[in-house]
mmCIF file of N, CA and C in Angstrom:
data_model
loop_
_atom_site.group_PDB
_atom_site.id
_atom_site.type_symbol
_atom_site.label_atom_id
_atom_site.label_comp_id
_atom_site.label_asym_id
_atom_site.label_seq_id
_atom_site.Cartn_x
_atom_site.Cartn_y
_atom_site.Cartn_z
ATOM 1 N N MET A 18 0.851 -1.174 -0.005
ATOM 2 C CA MET A 18 -0.001 0.007 0.002
ATOM 3 C C MET A 18 0.884 1.229 0.006
ATOM 4 N N GLY A 19 0.688 2.119 -0.933
ATOM 5 C CA GLY A 19 1.399 3.376 -0.956
ATOM 6 C C GLY A 19 0.716 4.353 0.002
ATOM 7 N N THR A 20 1.422 4.720 1.062
ATOM 8 C CA THR A 20 0.865 5.597 2.069
ATOM 9 C C THR A 20 1.854 6.727 2.332
ATOM 10 N N TRP A 21 1.347 7.949 2.425
ATOM 11 C CA TRP A 21 2.228 9.064 2.705
ATOM 12 C C TRP A 21 1.767 9.865 3.921
ATOM 13 N N GLY A 22 0.721 9.382 4.592
ATOM 14 C CA GLY A 22 0.250 10.045 5.795
ATOM 15 C C GLY A 22 -0.908 9.301 6.417
ATOM 16 N N VAL A 23 -1.353 9.753 7.577
ATOM 17 C CA VAL A 23 -2.414 9.054 8.292
ATOM 18 C C VAL A 23 -3.815 9.504 7.873
ATOM 19 N N GLY A 24 -3.911 10.551 7.054
ATOM 20 C CA GLY A 24 -5.213 11.071 6.645
ATOM 21 C C GLY A 24 -5.992 10.100 5.777
ATOM 22 N N ALA A 25 -7.299 10.307 5.740
ATOM 23 C CA ALA A 25 -8.182 9.403 5.006
ATOM 24 C C ALA A 25 -7.858 9.331 3.519
ATOM 25 N N PHE A 26 -7.299 10.378 2.984
ATOM 26 C CA PHE A 26 -6.974 10.391 1.533
ATOM 27 C C PHE A 26 -5.494 10.250 1.246
ATOM 28 N N GLN A 27 -4.725 9.905 2.242
ATOM 29 C CA GLN A 27 -3.265 9.872 2.076
ATOM 30 C C GLN A 27 -2.724 8.460 1.823
ATOM 31 N N ASN A 28 -3.395 7.759 0.902
ATOM 32 C CA ASN A 28 -2.907 6.444 0.469
ATOM 33 C C ASN A 28 -3.457 6.126 -0.903
ATOM 34 N N ASP A 29 -2.830 5.220 -1.585
ATOM 35 C CA ASP A 29 -3.189 4.897 -2.967
ATOM 36 C C ASP A 29 -4.597 4.326 -3.102
ATOM 37 N N ASP A 30 -5.006 3.467 -2.169
ATOM 38 C CA ASP A 30 -6.336 2.866 -2.274
ATOM 39 C C ASP A 30 -7.432 3.935 -2.209
ATOM 40 N N ALA A 31 -7.288 4.854 -1.288
ATOM 41 C CA ALA A 31 -8.281 5.923 -1.155
ATOM 42 C C ALA A 31 -8.308 6.819 -2.401
ATOM 43 N N MET A 32 -7.135 7.156 -2.905
ATOM 44 C CA MET A 32 -7.095 8.027 -4.066
ATOM 45 C C MET A 32 -7.586 7.332 -5.334
ATOM 46 N N ASP A 33 -7.379 6.031 -5.456
ATOM 47 C CA ASP A 33 -7.974 5.292 -6.567
ATOM 48 C C ASP A 33 -9.502 5.342 -6.465
ATOM 49 N N TRP A 34 -10.020 5.217 -5.242
ATOM 50 C CA TRP A 34 -11.464 5.297 -5.027
ATOM 51 C C TRP A 34 -11.983 6.705 -5.349
ATOM 52 N N VAL A 35 -11.228 7.737 -5.008
ATOM 53 C CA VAL A 35 -11.623 9.112 -5.327
ATOM 54 C C VAL A 35 -11.755 9.288 -6.836
ATOM 55 N N ALA A 36 -10.874 8.654 -7.589
ATOM 56 C CA ALA A 36 -10.979 8.733 -9.053
ATOM 57 C C ALA A 36 -12.299 8.131 -9.523
ATOM 58 N N ALA A 37 -12.723 7.022 -8.892
ATOM 59 C CA ALA A 37 -14.012 6.410 -9.227
ATOM 60 C C ALA A 37 -15.170 7.298 -8.758
ATOM 61 N N LEU A 38 -15.032 7.897 -7.602
ATOM 62 C CA LEU A 38 -16.066 8.799 -7.083
ATOM 63 C C LEU A 38 -16.320 9.957 -8.054
ATOM 64 N N SER A 39 -15.282 10.449 -8.659
ATOM 65 C CA SER A 39 -15.405 11.586 -9.564
ATOM 66 C C SER A 39 -16.399 11.356 -10.687
ATOM 67 N N SER A 40 -16.541 10.106 -11.115
ATOM 68 C CA SER A 40 -17.482 9.822 -12.201
ATOM 69 C C SER A 40 -18.808 9.239 -11.710
ATOM 70 N N ALA A 41 -18.956 9.120 -10.396
ATOM 71 C CA ALA A 41 -20.201 8.560 -9.823
ATOM 72 C C ALA A 41 -21.346 9.531 -10.004
ATOM 73 N N ARG A 42 -22.510 9.006 -10.371
ATOM 74 C CA ARG A 42 -23.684 9.853 -10.614
ATOM 75 C C ARG A 42 -24.525 10.093 -9.356
ATOM 76 N N ASP A 43 -24.266 9.335 -8.291
ATOM 77 C CA ASP A 43 -25.020 9.510 -7.067
ATOM 78 C C ASP A 43 -24.217 8.970 -5.883
ATOM 79 N N ALA A 44 -24.830 8.961 -4.718
ATOM 80 C CA ALA A 44 -24.113 8.578 -3.493
ATOM 81 C C ALA A 44 -24.058 7.073 -3.289
ATOM 82 N N SER A 45 -24.531 6.289 -4.243
ATOM 83 C CA SER A 45 -24.475 4.837 -4.067
ATOM 84 C C SER A 45 -23.037 4.360 -3.903
ATOM 85 N N VAL A 46 -22.076 5.056 -4.462
ATOM 86 C CA VAL A 46 -20.677 4.681 -4.326
ATOM 87 C C VAL A 46 -20.238 4.752 -2.847
ATOM 88 N N LEU A 47 -20.850 5.652 -2.098
ATOM 89 C CA LEU A 47 -20.550 5.740 -0.663
ATOM 90 C C LEU A 47 -21.136 4.537 0.068
ATOM 91 N N ARG A 48 -22.392 4.233 -0.225
ATOM 92 C CA ARG A 48 -23.050 3.095 0.437
ATOM 93 C C ARG A 48 -22.330 1.794 0.121
ATOM 94 N N ILE A 49 -21.848 1.634 -1.094
ATOM 95 C CA ILE A 49 -21.096 0.423 -1.461
ATOM 96 C C ILE A 49 -19.837 0.316 -0.617
ATOM 97 N N ALA A 50 -19.134 1.424 -0.444
ATOM 98 C CA ALA A 50 -17.909 1.421 0.375
ATOM 99 C C ALA A 50 -18.223 1.005 1.812
ATOM 100 N N PHE A 51 -19.331 1.491 2.351
ATOM 101 C CA PHE A 51 -19.702 1.151 3.729
ATOM 102 C C PHE A 51 -20.204 -0.278 3.829
ATOM 103 N N ASP A 52 -21.023 -0.691 2.873
ATOM 104 C CA ASP A 52 -21.550 -2.060 2.907
ATOM 105 C C ASP A 52 -20.425 -3.090 2.892
ATOM 106 N N THR A 53 -19.360 -2.790 2.192
ATOM 107 C CA THR A 53 -18.229 -3.708 2.091
ATOM 108 C C THR A 53 -17.646 -4.018 3.466
ATOM 109 N N VAL A 54 -17.633 -3.043 4.374
ATOM 110 C CA VAL A 54 -17.055 -3.314 5.696
ATOM 111 C C VAL A 54 -18.130 -3.614 6.748
ATOM 112 N N LEU A 55 -19.395 -3.397 6.415
ATOM 113 C CA LEU A 55 -20.449 -3.616 7.402
ATOM 114 C C LEU A 55 -21.241 -4.905 7.189
ATOM 115 N N ASN A 56 -21.148 -5.541 6.044
ATOM 116 C CA ASN A 56 -21.991 -6.688 5.749
ATOM 117 C C ASN A 56 -21.768 -7.897 6.637
ATOM 118 N N ASP A 57 -20.583 -8.097 7.136
ATOM 119 C CA ASP A 57 -20.305 -9.275 7.950
ATOM 120 C C ASP A 57 -19.620 -8.810 9.236
ATOM 121 N N ASP A 58 -20.358 -8.869 10.343
ATOM 122 C CA ASP A 58 -19.837 -8.398 11.635
ATOM 123 C C ASP A 58 -18.576 -9.114 12.088
ATOM 124 N N GLU A 59 -18.375 -10.308 11.630
ATOM 125 C CA GLU A 59 -17.243 -11.115 12.064
ATOM 126 C C GLU A 59 -16.035 -11.022 11.126
ATOM 127 N N ALA A 60 -16.239 -10.495 9.950
ATOM 128 C CA ALA A 60 -15.169 -10.477 8.944
ATOM 129 C C ALA A 60 -14.052 -9.510 9.304
ATOM 130 N N TYR A 61 -12.849 -9.932 9.021
ATOM 131 C CA TYR A 61 -11.661 -9.085 9.173
ATOM 132 C C TYR A 61 -11.609 -8.214 7.929
ATOM 133 N N ILE A 62 -11.482 -6.921 8.114
ATOM 134 C CA ILE A 62 -11.511 -5.976 6.991
ATOM 135 C C ILE A 62 -10.097 -5.783 6.460
ATOM 136 N N GLU A 63 -9.913 -6.101 5.195
ATOM 137 C CA GLU A 63 -8.607 -5.929 4.561
ATOM 138 C C GLU A 63 -8.280 -4.433 4.397
ATOM 139 N N SER A 64 -7.028 -4.139 4.297
ATOM 140 C CA SER A 64 -6.554 -2.758 4.237
ATOM 141 C C SER A 64 -7.182 -1.919 3.102
ATOM 142 N N PRO A 65 -7.248 -2.424 1.869
ATOM 143 C CA PRO A 65 -7.835 -1.595 0.813
ATOM 144 C C PRO A 65 -9.285 -1.197 1.107
ATOM 145 N N GLU A 66 -10.078 -2.152 1.591
ATOM 146 C CA GLU A 66 -11.491 -1.854 1.885
ATOM 147 C C GLU A 66 -11.609 -0.891 3.062
ATOM 148 N N ALA A 67 -10.720 -1.042 4.049
ATOM 149 C CA ALA A 67 -10.731 -0.136 5.197
ATOM 150 C C ALA A 67 -10.354 1.282 4.768
ATOM 151 N N SER A 68 -9.369 1.404 3.902
ATOM 152 C CA SER A 68 -8.941 2.716 3.414
ATOM 153 C C SER A 68 -10.050 3.396 2.632
ATOM 154 N N VAL A 69 -10.747 2.633 1.808
ATOM 155 C CA VAL A 69 -11.855 3.193 1.027
ATOM 156 C C VAL A 69 -12.997 3.620 1.958
ATOM 157 N N ALA A 70 -13.284 2.813 2.964
ATOM 158 C CA ALA A 70 -14.359 3.164 3.910
ATOM 159 C C ALA A 70 -14.022 4.474 4.628
ATOM 160 N N LEU A 71 -12.775 4.651 5.038
ATOM 161 C CA LEU A 71 -12.400 5.905 5.705
ATOM 162 C C LEU A 71 -12.497 7.079 4.747
ATOM 163 N N ALA A 72 -12.092 6.892 3.501
ATOM 164 C CA ALA A 72 -12.219 7.983 2.524
ATOM 165 C C ALA A 72 -13.676 8.322 2.285
ATOM 166 N N ALA A 73 -14.515 7.315 2.144
ATOM 167 C CA ALA A 73 -15.944 7.559 1.940
ATOM 168 C C ALA A 73 -16.550 8.278 3.146
ATOM 169 N N ALA A 74 -16.130 7.897 4.341
ATOM 170 C CA ALA A 74 -16.617 8.575 5.546
ATOM 171 C C ALA A 74 -16.162 10.030 5.570
ATOM 172 N N ALA A 75 -14.954 10.302 5.108
ATOM 173 C CA ALA A 75 -14.476 11.676 5.048
ATOM 174 C C ALA A 75 -15.278 12.498 4.027
ATOM 175 N N VAL A 76 -15.736 11.857 2.967
ATOM 176 C CA VAL A 76 -16.610 12.525 1.994
ATOM 177 C C VAL A 76 -17.941 12.879 2.667
ATOM 178 N N VAL A 77 -18.480 11.945 3.431
ATOM 179 C CA VAL A 77 -19.749 12.184 4.135
ATOM 180 C C VAL A 77 -19.564 13.333 5.132
ATOM 181 N N ALA A 78 -18.469 13.333 5.885
ATOM 182 C CA ALA A 78 -18.212 14.415 6.836
ATOM 183 C C ALA A 78 -18.186 15.760 6.120
ATOM 184 N N ALA A 79 -17.545 15.804 4.976
ATOM 185 C CA ALA A 79 -17.507 17.047 4.192
ATOM 186 C C ALA A 79 -18.893 17.430 3.723
ATOM 187 N N ALA A 80 -19.705 16.463 3.346
ATOM 188 C CA ALA A 80 -21.051 16.739 2.862
ATOM 189 C C ALA A 80 -21.936 17.353 3.945
ATOM 190 N N ILE A 81 -21.675 16.993 5.204
ATOM 191 C CA ILE A 81 -22.489 17.548 6.282
ATOM 192 C C ILE A 81 -21.849 18.780 6.910
ATOM 193 N N GLY A 82 -20.855 19.325 6.244
ATOM 194 C CA GLY A 82 -20.274 20.575 6.675
ATOM 195 C C GLY A 82 -19.077 20.481 7.598
ATOM 196 N N ALA A 83 -18.452 19.288 7.665
ATOM 197 C CA ALA A 83 -17.283 19.105 8.528
ATOM 198 C C ALA A 83 -16.132 18.480 7.762
ATOM 199 N N PRO A 84 -15.639 19.180 6.738
ATOM 200 C CA PRO A 84 -14.557 18.620 5.929
ATOM 201 C C PRO A 84 -13.244 18.590 6.698
ATOM 202 N N GLY A 85 -12.414 17.635 6.337
ATOM 203 C CA GLY A 85 -11.064 17.567 6.906
ATOM 204 C C GLY A 85 -10.146 18.484 6.119
ATOM 205 N N PRO A 86 -8.958 18.720 6.642
ATOM 206 C CA PRO A 86 -8.026 19.636 5.977
ATOM 207 C C PRO A 86 -7.461 19.091 4.671
ATOM 208 N N GLU A 87 -7.538 17.784 4.460
ATOM 209 C CA GLU A 87 -6.903 17.184 3.286
ATOM 210 C C GLU A 87 -7.887 16.831 2.166
ATOM 211 N N LEU A 88 -9.056 17.453 2.151
ATOM 212 C CA LEU A 88 -10.083 17.113 1.170
ATOM 213 C C LEU A 88 -9.592 17.361 -0.257
ATOM 214 N N PRO A 89 -9.516 16.315 -1.060
ATOM 215 C CA PRO A 89 -9.047 16.490 -2.447
ATOM 216 C C PRO A 89 -10.018 17.354 -3.256
ATOM 217 N N LEU A 90 -9.478 18.062 -4.217
ATOM 218 C CA LEU A 90 -10.283 18.922 -5.078
ATOM 219 C C LEU A 90 -11.340 18.090 -5.802
ATOM 220 N N ALA A 91 -11.010 16.889 -6.213
ATOM 221 C CA ALA A 91 -11.975 16.016 -6.917
ATOM 222 C C ALA A 91 -13.191 15.728 -6.042
ATOM 223 N N VAL A 92 -12.976 15.573 -4.733
ATOM 224 C CA VAL A 92 -14.083 15.330 -3.814
ATOM 225 C C VAL A 92 -14.926 16.580 -3.671
ATOM 226 N N ALA A 93 -14.301 17.731 -3.512
ATOM 227 C CA ALA A 93 -15.026 18.990 -3.422
ATOM 228 C C ALA A 93 -15.866 19.221 -4.670
ATOM 229 N N ASP A 94 -15.307 18.925 -5.838
ATOM 230 C CA ASP A 94 -16.059 19.068 -7.093
ATOM 231 C C ASP A 94 -17.254 18.130 -7.129
ATOM 232 N N TRP A 95 -17.074 16.871 -6.706
ATOM 233 C CA TRP A 95 -18.172 15.913 -6.680
ATOM 234 C C TRP A 95 -19.267 16.368 -5.725
ATOM 235 N N LEU A 96 -18.860 16.848 -4.556
ATOM 236 C CA LEU A 96 -19.840 17.308 -3.569
ATOM 237 C C LEU A 96 -20.621 18.537 -4.044
ATOM 238 N N ALA A 97 -20.012 19.356 -4.873
ATOM 239 C CA ALA A 97 -20.714 20.519 -5.397
ATOM 240 C C ALA A 97 -21.966 20.107 -6.154
ATOM 241 N N HIS A 98 -21.966 18.917 -6.709
ATOM 242 C CA HIS A 98 -23.101 18.418 -7.491
ATOM 243 C C HIS A 98 -23.941 17.380 -6.759
ATOM 244 N N HIS A 99 -23.400 16.773 -5.720
ATOM 245 C CA HIS A 99 -24.074 15.617 -5.089
ATOM 246 C C HIS A 99 -24.254 15.719 -3.580
ATOM 247 N N ARG A 100 -23.985 16.850 -2.997
ATOM 248 C CA ARG A 100 -24.087 16.986 -1.537
ATOM 249 C C ARG A 100 -25.469 16.576 -1.046
ATOM 250 N N GLY A 101 -26.500 16.913 -1.779
ATOM 251 C CA GLY A 101 -27.867 16.567 -1.386
ATOM 252 C C GLY A 101 -28.169 15.081 -1.425
ATOM 253 N N ASP A 102 -27.345 14.300 -2.092
ATOM 254 C CA ASP A 102 -27.546 12.850 -2.171
ATOM 255 C C ASP A 102 -27.153 12.150 -0.866
ATOM 256 N N VAL A 103 -26.400 12.820 -0.022
ATOM 257 C CA VAL A 103 -25.908 12.202 1.212
ATOM 258 C C VAL A 103 -26.995 12.363 2.268
ATOM 259 N N MET A 104 -27.612 11.252 2.632
ATOM 260 C CA MET A 104 -28.736 11.244 3.575
ATOM 261 C C MET A 104 -28.264 10.922 4.983
ATOM 262 N N SER A 105 -29.120 11.126 5.963
ATOM 263 C CA SER A 105 -28.770 10.829 7.357
ATOM 264 C C SER A 105 -28.394 9.369 7.534
ATOM 265 N N ALA A 106 -29.023 8.468 6.811
ATOM 266 C CA ALA A 106 -28.672 7.048 6.889
ATOM 267 C C ALA A 106 -27.219 6.825 6.460
ATOM 268 N N THR A 107 -26.780 7.575 5.486
ATOM 269 C CA THR A 107 -25.399 7.470 5.018
ATOM 270 C C THR A 107 -24.443 7.920 6.124
ATOM 271 N N VAL A 108 -24.822 8.946 6.865
ATOM 272 C CA VAL A 108 -23.988 9.436 7.958
ATOM 273 C C VAL A 108 -23.876 8.342 9.031
ATOM 274 N N ARG A 109 -24.980 7.717 9.355
ATOM 275 C CA ARG A 109 -24.961 6.634 10.344
ATOM 276 C C ARG A 109 -24.071 5.483 9.863
ATOM 277 N N GLU A 110 -24.212 5.111 8.597
ATOM 278 C CA GLU A 110 -23.375 4.041 8.035
ATOM 279 C C GLU A 110 -21.896 4.426 8.062
ATOM 280 N N ALA A 111 -21.614 5.676 7.797
ATOM 281 C CA ALA A 111 -20.216 6.141 7.825
ATOM 282 C C ALA A 111 -19.627 5.983 9.230
ATOM 283 N N ARG A 112 -20.379 6.379 10.249
ATOM 284 C CA ARG A 112 -19.904 6.235 11.635
ATOM 285 C C ARG A 112 -19.674 4.748 11.963
ATOM 286 N N GLU A 113 -20.610 3.914 11.584
ATOM 287 C CA GLU A 113 -20.466 2.468 11.854
ATOM 288 C C GLU A 113 -19.263 1.880 11.141
ATOM 289 N N ALA A 114 -19.070 2.275 9.885
ATOM 290 C CA ALA A 114 -17.936 1.762 9.117
ATOM 291 C C ALA A 114 -16.607 2.187 9.744
ATOM 292 N N VAL A 115 -16.508 3.434 10.143
ATOM 293 C CA VAL A 115 -15.267 3.909 10.756
ATOM 294 C C VAL A 115 -15.009 3.140 12.063
ATOM 295 N N SER A 116 -16.041 2.922 12.829
ATOM 296 C CA SER A 116 -15.899 2.160 14.088
ATOM 297 C C SER A 116 -15.400 0.746 13.823
ATOM 298 N N ARG A 117 -15.899 0.099 12.777
ATOM 299 C CA ARG A 117 -15.445 -1.255 12.431
ATOM 300 C C ARG A 117 -13.985 -1.240 11.984
ATOM 301 N N VAL A 118 -13.595 -0.229 11.212
ATOM 302 C CA VAL A 118 -12.206 -0.139 10.752
ATOM 303 C C VAL A 118 -11.283 0.039 11.952
ATOM 304 N N ILE A 119 -11.702 0.837 12.923
ATOM 305 C CA ILE A 119 -10.890 1.053 14.112
ATOM 306 C C ILE A 119 -10.682 -0.259 14.864
ATOM 307 N N SER A 120 -11.709 -1.058 14.952
ATOM 308 C CA SER A 120 -11.640 -2.213 15.836
ATOM 309 C C SER A 120 -11.265 -3.543 15.177
ATOM 310 N N HIS A 121 -11.407 -3.651 13.857
ATOM 311 C CA HIS A 121 -11.319 -4.996 13.253
ATOM 312 C C HIS A 121 -10.752 -4.942 11.825
ATOM 313 N N SER A 122 -9.598 -4.305 11.653
ATOM 314 C CA SER A 122 -9.113 -4.191 10.280
ATOM 315 C C SER A 122 -7.607 -4.385 10.159
ATOM 316 N N GLU A 123 -7.217 -4.802 8.998
ATOM 317 C CA GLU A 123 -5.796 -4.925 8.662
ATOM 318 C C GLU A 123 -5.147 -3.543 8.684
ATOM 319 N N LEU A 124 -5.886 -2.522 8.294
ATOM 320 C CA LEU A 124 -5.307 -1.176 8.283
ATOM 321 C C LEU A 124 -4.838 -0.783 9.674
ATOM 322 N N ARG A 125 -5.680 -1.042 10.666
ATOM 323 C CA ARG A 125 -5.265 -0.767 12.059
ATOM 324 C C ARG A 125 -4.008 -1.570 12.390
ATOM 325 N N ASP A 126 -4.000 -2.849 12.021
ATOM 326 C CA ASP A 126 -2.836 -3.689 12.317
ATOM 327 C C ASP A 126 -1.575 -3.141 11.655
ATOM 328 N N LEU A 127 -1.698 -2.646 10.435
ATOM 329 C CA LEU A 127 -0.540 -2.072 9.757
ATOM 330 C C LEU A 127 -0.029 -0.832 10.481
ATOM 331 N N TRP A 128 -0.939 -0.004 10.974
ATOM 332 C CA TRP A 128 -0.533 1.184 11.723
ATOM 333 C C TRP A 128 0.076 0.791 13.072
ATOM 334 N N GLU A 129 -0.352 -0.332 13.622
ATOM 335 C CA GLU A 129 0.246 -0.812 14.891
ATOM 336 C C GLU A 129 1.746 -1.058 14.705
ATOM 337 N N ASP A 130 2.156 -1.371 13.490
ATOM 338 C CA ASP A 130 3.562 -1.626 13.210
ATOM 339 C C ASP A 130 4.368 -0.339 13.069
ATOM 340 N N SER A 131 3.693 0.832 13.013
ATOM 341 C CA SER A 131 4.436 2.081 12.880
ATOM 342 C C SER A 131 3.972 3.081 13.942
ATOM 343 N N ASP A 132 2.965 3.895 13.632
ATOM 344 C CA ASP A 132 2.546 4.928 14.572
ATOM 345 C C ASP A 132 1.040 4.893 14.730
ATOM 346 N N VAL A 133 0.535 3.924 15.459
ATOM 347 C CA VAL A 133 -0.912 3.766 15.607
ATOM 348 C C VAL A 133 -1.526 4.946 16.330
ATOM 349 N N SER A 134 -0.811 5.565 17.247
ATOM 350 C CA SER A 134 -1.401 6.679 18.009
ATOM 351 C C SER A 134 -1.741 7.848 17.097
ATOM 352 N N GLU A 135 -0.894 8.175 16.143
ATOM 353 C CA GLU A 135 -1.164 9.262 15.204
ATOM 354 C C GLU A 135 -2.381 8.898 14.323
ATOM 355 N N TRP A 136 -2.423 7.651 13.880
ATOM 356 C CA TRP A 136 -3.558 7.179 13.057
ATOM 357 C C TRP A 136 -4.848 7.244 13.871
ATOM 358 N N GLU A 137 -4.803 6.791 15.132
ATOM 359 C CA GLU A 137 -5.984 6.809 15.982
ATOM 360 C C GLU A 137 -6.509 8.228 16.184
ATOM 361 N N VAL A 138 -5.640 9.176 16.351
ATOM 362 C CA VAL A 138 -6.045 10.569 16.514
ATOM 363 C C VAL A 138 -6.780 11.050 15.261
ATOM 364 N N GLY A 139 -6.238 10.725 14.096
ATOM 365 C CA GLY A 139 -6.879 11.134 12.840
ATOM 366 C C GLY A 139 -8.245 10.492 12.654
ATOM 367 N N VAL A 140 -8.354 9.217 12.973
ATOM 368 C CA VAL A 140 -9.629 8.512 12.834
ATOM 369 C C VAL A 140 -10.628 9.016 13.871
ATOM 370 N N ALA A 141 -10.175 9.285 15.071
ATOM 371 C CA ALA A 141 -11.064 9.839 16.102
ATOM 372 C C ALA A 141 -11.590 11.208 15.671
ATOM 373 N N HIS A 142 -10.744 11.981 15.041
ATOM 374 C CA HIS A 142 -11.176 13.296 14.528
ATOM 375 C C HIS A 142 -12.233 13.112 13.443
ATOM 376 N N LEU A 143 -12.054 12.124 12.585
ATOM 377 C CA LEU A 143 -13.051 11.823 11.552
ATOM 378 C C LEU A 143 -14.379 11.459 12.196
ATOM 379 N N LEU A 144 -14.352 10.596 13.215
ATOM 380 C CA LEU A 144 -15.583 10.202 13.912
ATOM 381 C C LEU A 144 -16.261 11.432 14.546
ATOM 382 N N LYS A 145 -15.472 12.317 15.100
ATOM 383 C CA LYS A 145 -16.031 13.533 15.716
ATOM 384 C C LYS A 145 -16.727 14.391 14.649
ATOM 385 N N ARG A 146 -16.118 14.468 13.468
ATOM 386 C CA ARG A 146 -16.733 15.256 12.376
ATOM 387 C C ARG A 146 -18.034 14.616 11.880
ATOM 388 N N LEU A 147 -18.194 13.314 12.107
ATOM 389 C CA LEU A 147 -19.396 12.602 11.699
ATOM 390 C C LEU A 147 -20.483 12.606 12.781
ATOM 391 N N ALA A 148 -20.175 13.172 13.920
ATOM 392 C CA ALA A 148 -21.149 13.206 15.024
ATOM 393 C C ALA A 148 -22.336 14.069 14.628
ATOM 394 N N PRO A 149 -23.525 13.744 15.149
ATOM 395 C CA PRO A 149 -24.734 14.500 14.763
ATOM 396 C C PRO A 149 -24.595 16.020 14.910
ATOM 397 N N GLN A 150 -23.942 16.489 15.945
ATOM 398 C CA GLN A 150 -23.814 17.924 16.126
ATOM 399 C C GLN A 150 -22.835 18.554 15.144
ATOM 400 N N ALA A 151 -21.999 17.753 14.454
ATOM 401 C CA ALA A 151 -21.013 18.281 13.526
ATOM 402 C C ALA A 151 -21.681 18.849 12.270
ATOM 403 N N GLY A 152 -22.824 18.314 11.896
ATOM 404 C CA GLY A 152 -23.446 18.732 10.653
ATOM 405 C C GLY A 152 -24.478 19.682 10.888
#
């Protein structure tokens, strides 16, 4: 995995997903990202799927008015046309997906091998931006 930082968009998997988001016609691409990590409560989430789920959650946070500092221009452009497609159910799914990534993913395990505390701070900040009062 090409990673250059702990942010939701600071890895190759997330940025590949952003390229796909750019051509998406609706928010179903967000729900697909969340469903991938939420469909099986017992499944171990592989790093690429975890990275995409965090990126999708960061898109949702931006849609509800709580963008992170690293929001790619392609995401801002997509949101300019699709912000209204992000429903409250999507926000709930985003919070659940982030929580699963924190607790049961290869991505977390990979960060345990380097600087998990910095990653945890970033993910906790993402969860805070997804809180009901954030939007």
